Short mmCIF file of C-alpha atoms in Angstrom, two decimals:
data_model
loop_
_atom_site.label_atom_id
_atom_site.label_comp_id
_atom_site.label_asym_id
_atom_site.label_seq_id
_atom_site.Cartn_x
_atom_site.Cartn_y
_atom_site.Cartn_z
CA ARG A 21 -12.53 -25.00 54.79
CA SER A 22 -13.59 -22.71 57.61
CA SER A 23 -15.96 -24.90 59.46
CA GLN A 24 -14.57 -27.54 62.09
CA ALA A 25 -17.59 -29.92 61.54
CA PRO A 26 -16.43 -33.33 60.14
CA LEU A 27 -16.05 -33.49 56.49
CA HIS A 28 -18.18 -36.19 54.58
CA LEU A 29 -18.28 -37.51 51.07
CA ARG A 30 -21.49 -38.62 49.46
CA TYR A 31 -21.68 -40.53 46.17
CA THR A 32 -24.91 -40.85 44.24
CA ASP A 33 -24.82 -43.31 41.29
CA ALA A 34 -26.85 -42.65 38.05
CA THR A 35 -25.43 -45.52 35.77
CA LEU A 36 -28.09 -47.31 34.02
CA GLY A 37 -28.32 -51.04 34.39
CA ALA A 38 -25.90 -51.52 37.17
CA GLN A 39 -25.44 -53.26 40.41
CA ALA A 40 -24.15 -51.79 43.59
CA LEU A 41 -22.02 -53.77 46.24
CA SER A 42 -20.44 -52.61 49.36
CA ALA A 43 -17.36 -54.02 50.80
CA GLU A 44 -14.22 -53.04 52.57
CA SER A 45 -10.70 -52.44 51.06
CA TRP A 46 -7.40 -52.74 52.71
CA VAL A 47 -5.04 -49.92 52.14
CA SER A 48 -1.69 -49.09 53.37
CA VAL A 49 -1.76 -46.08 55.46
CA GLY A 50 2.25 -45.71 55.90
CA GLY A 51 2.94 -46.00 52.19
CA PHE A 52 6.07 -47.56 51.14
CA THR A 53 7.94 -46.75 54.14
CA GLY A 54 5.45 -47.86 57.17
CA TYR A 55 3.53 -50.85 58.03
CA ASP A 56 0.23 -49.07 59.21
CA GLU A 57 -2.88 -50.50 57.49
CA ALA A 58 -6.58 -49.73 57.52
CA TRP A 59 -9.72 -51.23 56.19
CA ILE A 60 -11.85 -48.48 54.34
CA PRO A 61 -15.47 -48.72 53.06
CA THR A 62 -15.75 -49.30 49.47
CA LEU A 63 -18.53 -48.99 47.04
CA ILE A 64 -18.50 -51.34 43.70
CA VAL A 65 -20.56 -50.45 40.85
CA ARG A 66 -20.75 -53.05 38.14
CA ARG A 67 -22.46 -53.91 34.90
CA GLN A 68 -22.86 -57.50 33.31
CA ALA A 69 -23.96 -58.52 29.86
CA ALA A 70 -25.23 -61.88 28.79
CA SER A 71 -23.07 -61.57 25.69
CA ALA A 72 -20.25 -59.41 24.09
CA PRO A 73 -19.76 -56.72 23.64
CA LEU A 74 -20.16 -54.80 26.87
CA ALA A 75 -19.38 -51.12 26.86
CA SER A 76 -20.28 -49.40 30.00
CA THR A 77 -20.71 -45.62 31.12
CA PHE A 78 -20.44 -45.27 34.82
CA VAL A 79 -22.31 -41.89 35.91
CA GLY A 80 -22.29 -40.66 39.29
CA VAL A 81 -21.68 -37.47 41.64
CA PHE A 82 -19.26 -37.35 44.51
CA GLU A 83 -20.25 -34.54 46.87
CA PRO A 84 -18.01 -33.46 49.70
CA TYR A 85 -19.87 -31.53 52.56
CA CYS A 86 -19.53 -30.60 56.11
CA GLU A 87 -22.61 -29.94 57.76
CA ARG A 88 -25.48 -31.00 55.08
CA PRO A 89 -25.31 -31.82 51.40
CA ARG A 90 -26.30 -29.23 48.91
CA VAL A 91 -27.33 -31.76 46.34
CA ARG A 92 -31.21 -32.63 46.62
CA GLY A 93 -31.29 -35.23 43.77
CA LEU A 94 -30.08 -36.11 40.52
CA ARG A 95 -31.68 -37.83 37.36
CA ARG A 96 -30.59 -39.00 33.77
CA LEU A 97 -32.25 -37.06 31.10
CA SER A 98 -32.42 -38.13 27.47
CA LEU A 99 -30.54 -36.78 24.49
CA ARG A 100 -31.28 -36.64 20.86
CA ASP A 101 -29.70 -35.54 17.77
CA GLU A 102 -30.95 -32.75 15.44
CA ARG A 103 -33.19 -35.28 13.58
CA GLY A 104 -34.85 -36.46 16.74
CA ARG A 105 -33.07 -39.84 17.15
CA PRO A 106 -32.21 -40.63 20.76
CA TYR A 107 -28.39 -41.09 21.61
CA ALA A 108 -27.22 -44.17 23.40
CA ASP A 109 -26.61 -44.51 27.22
CA ALA A 110 -22.87 -43.61 26.56
CA ASN A 111 -23.96 -40.00 25.93
CA VAL A 112 -24.81 -38.56 29.17
CA ALA A 113 -27.37 -35.70 30.24
CA LEU A 114 -27.31 -35.34 34.18
CA GLU A 115 -29.56 -33.09 35.88
CA ILE A 116 -28.50 -32.19 39.56
CA ALA A 117 -31.07 -30.49 41.79
CA LEU A 118 -29.41 -28.28 44.14
CA GLU A 119 -30.86 -26.80 47.56
CA GLY A 120 -32.72 -23.42 47.10
CA GLY A 121 -34.20 -24.44 43.82
CA GLU A 122 -31.13 -24.16 41.72
CA SER A 123 -29.95 -26.95 39.26
CA ASP A 124 -27.12 -28.05 37.20
CA LEU A 125 -27.05 -29.87 33.90
CA LEU A 126 -24.03 -31.75 32.70
CA ILE A 127 -23.97 -33.07 29.08
CA SER A 128 -21.11 -35.31 27.96
CA ALA A 129 -20.53 -36.85 24.58
CA ASP A 130 -19.36 -40.23 23.85
CA VAL A 131 -16.46 -38.82 21.83
CA GLU A 132 -14.73 -42.56 21.53
CA ASN A 133 -18.09 -44.43 20.66
CA PRO A 134 -16.15 -47.72 20.61
CA LEU A 135 -19.23 -49.78 19.43
CA HIS A 136 -19.77 -47.30 16.58
CA VAL A 137 -23.34 -46.81 17.78
CA LEU A 138 -25.51 -44.33 15.60
CA PRO A 139 -26.27 -41.47 15.94
CA THR A 140 -22.71 -40.44 16.90
CA ALA A 141 -21.79 -36.96 18.52
CA SER A 142 -18.08 -37.45 17.58
CA GLU A 143 -18.74 -36.39 13.86
CA GLY A 144 -19.92 -33.07 14.89
CA GLY A 145 -23.47 -33.94 15.77
CA VAL A 146 -25.81 -31.99 18.09
CA LEU A 147 -26.58 -33.14 21.48
CA ALA A 148 -30.22 -31.82 22.38
CA GLN A 149 -31.78 -31.86 25.73
CA ASP A 150 -35.54 -30.74 25.39
CA GLU A 151 -36.41 -30.39 29.08
CA TRP A 152 -33.67 -27.54 29.40
CA ASN A 153 -34.26 -26.41 25.78
CA VAL A 154 -30.38 -26.83 25.07
CA GLN A 155 -28.53 -27.86 22.19
CA MET A 156 -24.71 -28.39 22.06
CA SER A 157 -22.33 -29.31 19.50
CA GLY A 158 -19.11 -30.40 21.31
CA ASP A 159 -17.69 -32.76 23.77
CA LEU A 160 -18.82 -31.58 27.36
CA CYS A 161 -20.93 -28.84 28.79
CA TRP A 162 -22.03 -27.86 32.34
CA LEU A 163 -24.95 -25.37 32.76
CA HIS A 164 -26.21 -23.74 36.02
CA ARG A 165 -29.73 -22.62 36.30
CA ASP A 166 -31.03 -20.32 39.07
CA ALA A 167 -34.31 -20.95 41.07
CA GLN A 168 -36.23 -18.90 38.53
CA GLY A 169 -35.15 -21.32 35.87
CA ARG A 170 -32.80 -18.68 34.05
CA ILE A 171 -29.35 -20.23 32.77
CA ARG A 172 -26.62 -18.03 34.64
CA ARG A 173 -23.61 -19.64 33.68
CA ALA A 174 -22.10 -22.28 31.43
CA ILE A 175 -18.78 -23.98 30.77
CA CYS A 176 -18.12 -25.80 27.39
CA CYS A 177 -15.29 -27.89 26.45
CA GLY A 178 -14.52 -28.91 22.88
CA ALA A 179 -17.72 -27.25 21.81
CA ARG A 180 -18.43 -25.32 18.55
CA SER A 181 -21.91 -24.22 19.39
CA LEU A 182 -24.41 -23.93 22.07
CA SER A 183 -27.79 -23.01 21.89
CA ILE A 184 -29.95 -22.05 25.16
CA GLN A 185 -33.62 -21.53 24.98
CA GLY A 186 -33.48 -20.39 21.23
CA MET A 187 -30.35 -18.06 21.74
CA ALA A 188 -27.49 -19.54 19.45
CA LEU A 189 -23.82 -19.11 20.38
CA LYS A 190 -20.99 -19.80 18.04
CA LEU A 191 -18.02 -21.11 20.15
CA GLY A 192 -15.30 -21.50 17.45
CA ASP A 193 -13.42 -24.43 16.27
CA GLY A 194 -14.08 -26.63 19.36
CA ALA A 195 -10.43 -26.32 20.73
CA GLY A 196 -10.23 -25.63 24.51
CA CYS A 197 -12.73 -24.58 27.19
CA GLN A 198 -15.07 -21.54 27.24
CA GLU A 199 -17.12 -19.86 30.11
CA ILE A 200 -20.41 -18.20 29.24
CA THR A 201 -21.99 -16.02 31.74
CA TRP A 202 -25.23 -13.67 31.83
CA GLU A 203 -24.66 -10.44 33.21
CA GLN A 204 -27.34 -7.61 33.16
CA GLY A 205 -28.73 -8.74 29.98
CA ARG A 206 -25.46 -9.50 28.30
CA VAL A 207 -23.84 -12.70 27.35
CA VAL A 208 -20.17 -12.84 28.04
CA VAL A 209 -17.97 -15.55 26.17
CA ALA A 210 -14.39 -15.92 27.53
CA PRO A 211 -11.65 -18.85 27.19
CA ILE A 212 -10.70 -20.53 30.09
CA GLY A 213 -6.85 -21.13 30.43
CA GLY A 214 -4.34 -20.34 27.96
#
């Protein structure tokens, strides 16, 4: 970090049907060898149900910043399958509006689906987000859009395919992570890591 400005951490929650509480928590500053202690601010986000079962998906963004936050807002977007059926809340599409008009989209599939809610993305289904005109078959995808609305970069993990504004990309068998960039009219797909 090059700035001497104080470091801040902002949390924005996008969990549906949740309650937020603030509290203070005791922490041992000295670890196991000292007796120093402190009380730190704490945020509690919780969900409740009148009857079982309760399966919760907590969604939020932690943003560290020095002088001013870069995130201007965020909102949950809907996801549907290839037949138009809406996915349950545990499949997440989160749009993050950034300063300067740029934006990010994070799509996360509920790969565990403990309640066996249909439709399910865990069986190779497509997660479609219509406002961004994106369809993904996989576990996780992050997309970055410039201020003119053009997708410039994407990272997909556990993905077999990605379709963006009508352009379809086959990403293989769904193993590992891949980075997709748009450079001078070309699409470059490269594996991340080994």
